mmCIF file of C-alpha atoms in Angstrom:
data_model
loop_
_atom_site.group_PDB
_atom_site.id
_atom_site.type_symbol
_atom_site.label_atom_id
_atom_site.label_comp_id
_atom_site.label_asym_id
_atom_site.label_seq_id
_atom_site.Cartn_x
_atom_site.Cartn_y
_atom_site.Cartn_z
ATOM 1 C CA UNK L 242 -33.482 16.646 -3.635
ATOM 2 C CA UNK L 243 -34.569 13.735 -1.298
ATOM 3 C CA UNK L 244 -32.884 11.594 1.276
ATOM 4 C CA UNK L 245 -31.627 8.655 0.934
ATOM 5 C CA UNK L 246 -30.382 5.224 3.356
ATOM 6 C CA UNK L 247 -27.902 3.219 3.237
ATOM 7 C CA UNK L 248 -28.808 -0.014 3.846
ATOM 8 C CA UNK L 249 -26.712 -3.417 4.361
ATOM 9 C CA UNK L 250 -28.070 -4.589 1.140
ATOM 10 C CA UNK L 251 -26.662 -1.899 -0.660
ATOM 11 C CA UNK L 252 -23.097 -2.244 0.706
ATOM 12 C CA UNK L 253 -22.839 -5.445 -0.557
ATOM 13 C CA UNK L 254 -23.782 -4.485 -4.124
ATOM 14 C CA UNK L 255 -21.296 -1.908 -3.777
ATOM 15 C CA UNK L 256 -18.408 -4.540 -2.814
ATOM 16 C CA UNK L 257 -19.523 -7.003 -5.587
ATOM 17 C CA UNK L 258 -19.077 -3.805 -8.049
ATOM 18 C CA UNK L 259 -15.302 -2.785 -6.807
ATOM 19 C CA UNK L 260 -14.564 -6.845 -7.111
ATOM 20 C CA UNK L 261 -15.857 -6.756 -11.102
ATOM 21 C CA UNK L 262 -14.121 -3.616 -11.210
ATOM 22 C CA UNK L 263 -10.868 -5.878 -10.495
ATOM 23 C CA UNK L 264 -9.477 -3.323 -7.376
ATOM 24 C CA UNK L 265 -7.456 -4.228 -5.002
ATOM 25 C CA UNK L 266 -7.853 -6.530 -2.059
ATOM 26 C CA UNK L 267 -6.229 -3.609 -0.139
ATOM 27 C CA UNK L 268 -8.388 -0.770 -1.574
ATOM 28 C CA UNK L 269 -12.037 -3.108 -1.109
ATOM 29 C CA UNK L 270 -10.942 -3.868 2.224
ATOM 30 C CA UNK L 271 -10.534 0.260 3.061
ATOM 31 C CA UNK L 272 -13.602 1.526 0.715
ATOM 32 C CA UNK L 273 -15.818 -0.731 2.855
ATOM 33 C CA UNK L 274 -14.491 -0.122 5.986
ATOM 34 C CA UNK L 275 -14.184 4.158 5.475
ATOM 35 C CA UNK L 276 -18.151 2.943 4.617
ATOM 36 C CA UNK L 277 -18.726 1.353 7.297
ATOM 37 C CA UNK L 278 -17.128 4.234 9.529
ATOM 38 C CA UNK L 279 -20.103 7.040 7.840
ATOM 39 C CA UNK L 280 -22.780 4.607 8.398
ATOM 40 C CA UNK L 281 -21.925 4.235 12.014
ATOM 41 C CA UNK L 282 -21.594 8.046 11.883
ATOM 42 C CA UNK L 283 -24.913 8.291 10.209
ATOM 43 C CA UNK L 284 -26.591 6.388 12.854
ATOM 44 C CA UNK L 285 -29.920 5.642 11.242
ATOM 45 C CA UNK L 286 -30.146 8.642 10.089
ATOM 46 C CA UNK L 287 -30.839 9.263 5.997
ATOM 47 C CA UNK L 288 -28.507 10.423 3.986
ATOM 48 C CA UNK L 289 -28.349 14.726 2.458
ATOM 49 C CA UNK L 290 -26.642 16.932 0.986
ATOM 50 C CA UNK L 291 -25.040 18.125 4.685
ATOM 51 C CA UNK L 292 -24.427 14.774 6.299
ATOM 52 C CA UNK L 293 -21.129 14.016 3.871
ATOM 53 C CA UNK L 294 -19.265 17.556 5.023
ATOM 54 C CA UNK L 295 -20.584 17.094 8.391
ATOM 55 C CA UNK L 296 -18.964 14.098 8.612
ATOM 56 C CA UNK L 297 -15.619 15.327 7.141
ATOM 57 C CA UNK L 298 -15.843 17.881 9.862
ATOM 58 C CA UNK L 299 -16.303 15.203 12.418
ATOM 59 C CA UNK L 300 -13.469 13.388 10.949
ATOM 60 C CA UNK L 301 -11.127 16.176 11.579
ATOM 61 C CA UNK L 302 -12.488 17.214 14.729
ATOM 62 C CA UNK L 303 -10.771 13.640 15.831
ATOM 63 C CA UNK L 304 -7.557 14.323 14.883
ATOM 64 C CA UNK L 305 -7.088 12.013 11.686
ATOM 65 C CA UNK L 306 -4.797 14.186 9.097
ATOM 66 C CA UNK L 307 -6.172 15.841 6.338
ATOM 67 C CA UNK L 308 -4.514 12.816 3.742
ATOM 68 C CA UNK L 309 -6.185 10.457 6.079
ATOM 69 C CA UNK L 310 -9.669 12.220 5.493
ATOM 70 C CA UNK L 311 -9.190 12.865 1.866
ATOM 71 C CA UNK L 312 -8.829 8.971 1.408
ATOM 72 C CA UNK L 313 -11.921 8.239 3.476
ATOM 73 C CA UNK L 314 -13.456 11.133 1.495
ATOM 74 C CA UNK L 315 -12.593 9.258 -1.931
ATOM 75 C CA UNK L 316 -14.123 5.986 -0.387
ATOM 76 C CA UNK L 317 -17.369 7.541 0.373
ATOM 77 C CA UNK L 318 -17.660 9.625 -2.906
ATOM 78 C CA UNK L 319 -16.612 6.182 -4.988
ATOM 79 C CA UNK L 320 -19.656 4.932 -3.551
ATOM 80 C CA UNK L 321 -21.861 7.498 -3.994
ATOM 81 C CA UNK L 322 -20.915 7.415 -7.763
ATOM 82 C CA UNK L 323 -21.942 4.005 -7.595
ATOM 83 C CA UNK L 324 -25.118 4.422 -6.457
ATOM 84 C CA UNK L 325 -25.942 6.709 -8.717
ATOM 85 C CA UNK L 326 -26.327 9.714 -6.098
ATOM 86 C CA UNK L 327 -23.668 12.141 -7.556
ATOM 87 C CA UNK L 328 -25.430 15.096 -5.965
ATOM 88 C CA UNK L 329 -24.351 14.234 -2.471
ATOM 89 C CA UNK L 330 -20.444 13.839 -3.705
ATOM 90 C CA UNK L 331 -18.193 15.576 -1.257
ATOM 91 C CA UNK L 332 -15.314 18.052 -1.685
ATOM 92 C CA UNK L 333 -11.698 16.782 -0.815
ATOM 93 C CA UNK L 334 -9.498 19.064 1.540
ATOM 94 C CA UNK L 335 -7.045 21.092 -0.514
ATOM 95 C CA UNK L 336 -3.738 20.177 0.343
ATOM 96 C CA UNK L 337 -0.015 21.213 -0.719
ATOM 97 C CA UNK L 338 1.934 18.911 -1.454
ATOM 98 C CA UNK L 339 4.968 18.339 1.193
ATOM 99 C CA UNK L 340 7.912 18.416 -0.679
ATOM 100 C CA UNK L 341 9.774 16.283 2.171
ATOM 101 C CA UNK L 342 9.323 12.695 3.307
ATOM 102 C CA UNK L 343 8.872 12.157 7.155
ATOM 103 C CA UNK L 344 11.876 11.273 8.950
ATOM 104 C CA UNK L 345 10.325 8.961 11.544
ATOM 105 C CA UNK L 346 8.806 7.015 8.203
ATOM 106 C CA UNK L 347 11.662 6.884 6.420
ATOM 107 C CA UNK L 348 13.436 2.709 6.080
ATOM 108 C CA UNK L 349 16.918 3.194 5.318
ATOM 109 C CA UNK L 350 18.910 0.537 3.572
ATOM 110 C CA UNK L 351 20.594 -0.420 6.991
ATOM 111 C CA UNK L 352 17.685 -0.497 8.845
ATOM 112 C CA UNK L 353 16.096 -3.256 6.013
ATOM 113 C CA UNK L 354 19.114 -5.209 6.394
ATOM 114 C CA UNK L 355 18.560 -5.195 10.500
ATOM 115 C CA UNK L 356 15.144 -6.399 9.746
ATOM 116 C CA UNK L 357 16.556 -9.356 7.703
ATOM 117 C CA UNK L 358 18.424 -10.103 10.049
ATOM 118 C CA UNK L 359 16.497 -10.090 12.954
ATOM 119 C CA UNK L 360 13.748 -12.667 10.966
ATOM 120 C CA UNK L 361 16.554 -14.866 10.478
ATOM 121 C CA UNK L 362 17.346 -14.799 13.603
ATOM 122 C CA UNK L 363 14.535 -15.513 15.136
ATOM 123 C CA UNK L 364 14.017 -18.574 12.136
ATOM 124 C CA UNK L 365 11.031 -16.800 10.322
ATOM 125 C CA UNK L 366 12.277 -18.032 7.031
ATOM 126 C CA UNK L 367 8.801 -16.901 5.177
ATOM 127 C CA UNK L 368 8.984 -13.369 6.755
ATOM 128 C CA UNK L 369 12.673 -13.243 5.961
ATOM 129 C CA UNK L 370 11.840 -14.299 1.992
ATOM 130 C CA UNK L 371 8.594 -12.309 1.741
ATOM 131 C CA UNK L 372 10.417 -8.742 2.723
ATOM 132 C CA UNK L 373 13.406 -9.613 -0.089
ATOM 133 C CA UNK L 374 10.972 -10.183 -2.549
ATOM 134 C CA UNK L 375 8.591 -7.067 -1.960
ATOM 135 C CA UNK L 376 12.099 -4.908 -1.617
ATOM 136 C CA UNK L 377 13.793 -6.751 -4.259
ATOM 137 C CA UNK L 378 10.810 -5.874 -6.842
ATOM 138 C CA UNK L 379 9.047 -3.096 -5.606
ATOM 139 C CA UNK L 380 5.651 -5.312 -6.116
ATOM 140 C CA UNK L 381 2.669 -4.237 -3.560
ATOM 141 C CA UNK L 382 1.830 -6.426 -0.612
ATOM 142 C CA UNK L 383 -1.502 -7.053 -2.532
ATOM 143 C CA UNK L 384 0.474 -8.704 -5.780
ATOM 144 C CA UNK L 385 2.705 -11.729 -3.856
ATOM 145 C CA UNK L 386 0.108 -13.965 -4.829
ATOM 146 C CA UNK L 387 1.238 -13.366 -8.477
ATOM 147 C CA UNK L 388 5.395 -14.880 -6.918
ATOM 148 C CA UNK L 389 4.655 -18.479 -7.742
ATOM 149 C CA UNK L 390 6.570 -21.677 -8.164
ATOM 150 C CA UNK L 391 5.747 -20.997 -12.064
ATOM 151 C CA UNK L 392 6.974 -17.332 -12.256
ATOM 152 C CA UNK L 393 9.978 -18.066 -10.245
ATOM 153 C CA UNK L 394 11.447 -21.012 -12.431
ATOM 154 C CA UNK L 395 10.588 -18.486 -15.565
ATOM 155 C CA UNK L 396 12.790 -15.120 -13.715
ATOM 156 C CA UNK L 397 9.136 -12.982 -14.083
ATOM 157 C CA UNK L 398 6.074 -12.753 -12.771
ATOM 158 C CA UNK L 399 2.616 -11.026 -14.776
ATOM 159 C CA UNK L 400 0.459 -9.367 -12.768
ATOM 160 C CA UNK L 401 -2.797 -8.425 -12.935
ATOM 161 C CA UNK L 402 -4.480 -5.937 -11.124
ATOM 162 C CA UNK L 403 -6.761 -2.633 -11.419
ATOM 163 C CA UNK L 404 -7.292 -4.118 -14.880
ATOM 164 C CA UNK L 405 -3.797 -3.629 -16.272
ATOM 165 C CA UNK L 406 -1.255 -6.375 -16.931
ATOM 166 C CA UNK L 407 2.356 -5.876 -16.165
ATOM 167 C CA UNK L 408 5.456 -8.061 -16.081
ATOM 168 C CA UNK L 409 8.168 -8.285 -13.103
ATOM 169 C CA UNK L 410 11.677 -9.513 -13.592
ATOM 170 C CA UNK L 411 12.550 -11.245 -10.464
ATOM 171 C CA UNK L 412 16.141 -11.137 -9.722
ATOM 172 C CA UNK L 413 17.803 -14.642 -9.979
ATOM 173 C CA UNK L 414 19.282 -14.734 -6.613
ATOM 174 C CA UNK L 415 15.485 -13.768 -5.498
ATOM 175 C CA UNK L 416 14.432 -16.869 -7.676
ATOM 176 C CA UNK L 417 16.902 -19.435 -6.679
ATOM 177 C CA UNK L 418 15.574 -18.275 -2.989
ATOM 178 C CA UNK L 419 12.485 -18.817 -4.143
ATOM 179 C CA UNK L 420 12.321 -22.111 -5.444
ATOM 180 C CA UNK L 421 14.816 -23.379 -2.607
ATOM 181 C CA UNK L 422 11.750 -22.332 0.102
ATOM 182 C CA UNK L 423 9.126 -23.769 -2.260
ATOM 183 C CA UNK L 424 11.092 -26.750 -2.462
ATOM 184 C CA UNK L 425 11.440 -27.517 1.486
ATOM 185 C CA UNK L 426 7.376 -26.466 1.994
ATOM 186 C CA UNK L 427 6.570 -29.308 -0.787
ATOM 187 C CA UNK L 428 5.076 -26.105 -2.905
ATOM 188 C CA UNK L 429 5.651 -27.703 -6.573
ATOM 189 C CA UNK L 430 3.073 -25.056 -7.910
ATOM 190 C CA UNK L 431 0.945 -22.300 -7.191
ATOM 191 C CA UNK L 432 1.933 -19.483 -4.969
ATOM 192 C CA UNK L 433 4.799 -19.855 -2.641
ATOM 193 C CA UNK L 434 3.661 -17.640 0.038
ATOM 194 C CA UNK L 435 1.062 -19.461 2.072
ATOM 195 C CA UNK L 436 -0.308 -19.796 5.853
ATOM 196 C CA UNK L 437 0.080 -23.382 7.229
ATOM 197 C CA UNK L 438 -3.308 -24.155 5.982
ATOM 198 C CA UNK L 439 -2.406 -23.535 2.363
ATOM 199 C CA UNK L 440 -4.186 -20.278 2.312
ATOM 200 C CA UNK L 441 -2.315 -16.834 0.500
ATOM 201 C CA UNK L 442 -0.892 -14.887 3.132
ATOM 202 C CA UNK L 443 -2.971 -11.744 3.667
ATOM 203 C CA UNK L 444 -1.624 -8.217 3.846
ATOM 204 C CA UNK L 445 -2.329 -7.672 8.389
ATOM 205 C CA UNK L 446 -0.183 -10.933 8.806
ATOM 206 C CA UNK L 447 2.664 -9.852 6.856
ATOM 207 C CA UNK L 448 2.036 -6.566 8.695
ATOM 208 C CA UNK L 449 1.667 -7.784 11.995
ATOM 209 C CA UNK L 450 4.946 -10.290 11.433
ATOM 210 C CA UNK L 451 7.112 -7.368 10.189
ATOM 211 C CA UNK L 452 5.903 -5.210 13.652
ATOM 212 C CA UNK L 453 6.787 -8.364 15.150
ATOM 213 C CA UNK L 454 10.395 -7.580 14.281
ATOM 214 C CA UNK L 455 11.135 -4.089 15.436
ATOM 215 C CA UNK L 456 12.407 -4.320 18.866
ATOM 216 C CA UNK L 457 15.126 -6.795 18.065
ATOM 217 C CA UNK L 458 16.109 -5.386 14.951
ATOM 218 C CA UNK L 459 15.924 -1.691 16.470
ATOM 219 C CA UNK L 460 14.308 -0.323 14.117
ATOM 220 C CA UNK L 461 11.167 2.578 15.035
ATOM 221 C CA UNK L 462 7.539 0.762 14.539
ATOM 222 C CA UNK L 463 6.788 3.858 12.451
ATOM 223 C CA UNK L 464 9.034 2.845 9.624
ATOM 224 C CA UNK L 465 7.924 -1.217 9.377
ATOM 225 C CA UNK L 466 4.962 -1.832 7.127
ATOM 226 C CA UNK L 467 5.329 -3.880 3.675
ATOM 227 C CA UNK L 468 4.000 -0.914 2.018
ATOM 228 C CA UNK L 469 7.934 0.946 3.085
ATOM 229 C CA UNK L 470 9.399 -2.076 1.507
ATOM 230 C CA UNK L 471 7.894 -0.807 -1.989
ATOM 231 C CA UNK L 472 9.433 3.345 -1.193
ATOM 232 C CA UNK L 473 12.783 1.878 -0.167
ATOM 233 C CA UNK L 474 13.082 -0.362 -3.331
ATOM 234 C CA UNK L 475 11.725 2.890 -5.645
ATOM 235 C CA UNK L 476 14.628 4.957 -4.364
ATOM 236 C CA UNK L 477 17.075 2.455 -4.620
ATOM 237 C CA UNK L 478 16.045 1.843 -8.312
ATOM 238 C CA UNK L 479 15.866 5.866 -9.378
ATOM 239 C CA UNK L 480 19.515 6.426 -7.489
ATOM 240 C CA UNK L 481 20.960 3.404 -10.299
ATOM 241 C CA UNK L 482 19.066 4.487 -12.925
ATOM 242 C CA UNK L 483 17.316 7.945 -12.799
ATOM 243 C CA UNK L 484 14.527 6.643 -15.051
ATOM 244 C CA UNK L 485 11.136 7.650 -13.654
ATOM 245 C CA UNK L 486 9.125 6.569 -15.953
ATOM 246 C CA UNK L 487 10.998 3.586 -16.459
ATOM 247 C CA UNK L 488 10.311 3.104 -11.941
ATOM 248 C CA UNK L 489 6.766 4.074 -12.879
ATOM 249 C CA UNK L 490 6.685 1.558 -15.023
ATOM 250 C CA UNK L 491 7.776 -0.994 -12.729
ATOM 251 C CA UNK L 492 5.984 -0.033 -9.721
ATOM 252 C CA UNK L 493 2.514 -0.197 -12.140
ATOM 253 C CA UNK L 494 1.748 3.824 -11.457
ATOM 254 C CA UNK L 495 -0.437 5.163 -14.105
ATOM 255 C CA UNK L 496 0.882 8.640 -13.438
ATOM 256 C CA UNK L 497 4.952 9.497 -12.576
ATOM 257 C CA UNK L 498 3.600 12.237 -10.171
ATOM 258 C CA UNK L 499 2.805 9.229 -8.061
ATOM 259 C CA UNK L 500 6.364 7.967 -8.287
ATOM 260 C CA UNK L 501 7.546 11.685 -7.620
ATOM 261 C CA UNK L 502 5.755 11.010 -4.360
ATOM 262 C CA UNK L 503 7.618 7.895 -3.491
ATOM 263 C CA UNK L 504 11.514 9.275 -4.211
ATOM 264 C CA UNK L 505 10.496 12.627 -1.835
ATOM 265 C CA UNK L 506 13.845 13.322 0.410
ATOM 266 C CA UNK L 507 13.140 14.013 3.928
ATOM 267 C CA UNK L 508 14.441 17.311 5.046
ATOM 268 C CA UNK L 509 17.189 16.094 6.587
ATOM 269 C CA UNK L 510 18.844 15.101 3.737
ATOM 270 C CA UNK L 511 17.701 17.879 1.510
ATOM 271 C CA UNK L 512 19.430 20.304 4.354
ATOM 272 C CA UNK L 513 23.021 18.243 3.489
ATOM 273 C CA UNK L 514 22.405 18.681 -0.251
ATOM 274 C CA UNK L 515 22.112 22.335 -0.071
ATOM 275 C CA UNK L 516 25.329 22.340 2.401
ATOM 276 C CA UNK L 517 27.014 20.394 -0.190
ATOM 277 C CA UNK L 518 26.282 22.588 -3.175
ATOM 278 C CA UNK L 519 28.667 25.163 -1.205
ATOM 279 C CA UNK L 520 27.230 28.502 -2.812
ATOM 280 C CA UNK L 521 28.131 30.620 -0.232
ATOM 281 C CA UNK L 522 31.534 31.641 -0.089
#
């Protein structure tokens, strides 16, 4: 087996390929930048069968968690695939899965509400809007472009993405909210969340706007990313219902072991279920 470089050039044919592959905003935007992060590893230096564990060794080595390294793994081994050099593909860390959901990540219901309140507040009417709708509907940050003027008047949204089609019911009190913003911004069509310039609002604003939020509404920085907004609305929806594949359904997984992942207790509360099943006398 030879060596091989990766060159600018080749990057960009990679990128092109994950757009006509129709992945996410969110995922391109992390595939080339967990690229980006080997090259500078790489250094010049050509590419072999070694340099892909070395550089999972060097990931570790700085601390990053073994889920972090397994993504940035999947990145570089999606791109290998691409290029056709399947021989250099590199083995993910084995991990168990953690049966319990980290307490310093976990949004509760009265901690969202603090939030909404705090971006009222403080008159940030958009941010205020844009966290009701991702918790409302469980969409992903990546799919408010599909909450327009049109799918508001109509109660549902369809959204496309990772080549699949799915339809949202929004909630009417989300849609009269809705169309009352649009309304006041002069948005008569289109999407309804924009920058001033008329541009969709991208995923670090919404995440630097939420951050924005958590000293006044006391609520830890750990637990205040839009991405929580999505967990908090999946256990909400499987506490009503208890339908996971209908909530894997919804939230657009392919698989309900993902959505087992999203309704994980922390071990807090699984310690007060087993008090509360009182089998010691």
């Amino acid at each position: 087996m030879g060596t091989y470089r990766l060159t600018g050039e080749l990057i960009q044919q990679f990128q092109r390929n994950l757009w006509e592959e129709e992945r996410s905003p969110g995922t391109v935007e992390k595939y080339l930048r967990d690229l980006e992060n080997f090259r500078t590893w790489l250094d010049k230096r050509p590419i072999n069968r070694e340099a892909g564990t070395a550089w999972k060794s060097s990931l570790l080595a700085r601390g990053l968690s073994p889920a972090t390294v397994n993504t940035m793994i999947t990145a570089l081994n999606t791109f290998f695939r691409f290029a056709g050099w399947e021989e250099l593909r590199v083995k993910s860390l084995r991990l168990q899965r953690q049966p319990f959901r980290k307490e310093e990540r976990e949004l509760s219901r009265q901690e969202y509400r603090r939030l909404l309140e705090a971006a009222q507040k403080s008159g940030r009417t958009r941010l205020l809007l844009l966290m009701e709708a991702i918790c409302s509907t469980g969409i992903r940050v990546s799919e408010v472009q599909y909450l327009t003027v049109e799918a508001a008047s109509q109660g549902r949204a369809e959204i496309f993405l990772k080549g699949k089609v799915r339809t949202i019911l929004l909630p009417t009190k989300l849609c009269r909210k809705l169309l009352r913003y649009a309304r006041a911004q002069r948005i008569f069509s289109g999407q309804i969340f924009r920058t001033r310039r008329g541009n969709a609002i991208g995923r670090k604003q919404i995440w630097a706007e939420m951050k924005a939020l958590c000293q006044q509404a006391r609520v830890a920085p750990t637990k205040v990313f839009p991405h929580n907004l999505r967990h908090l609305f999946a256990r909400c929806f499987y506490q009503e219902c208890r339908d996971l594949a209908g909530l894997a359904d919804v939230l657009g997984h392919s698989s309900v072991e993902t959505t087992r992942i999203y309704l994980a207790t922390t071990a807090h509360a699984h310690a007060r279920l087993l008090e509360q099943l009182q089998l010691i006398p």
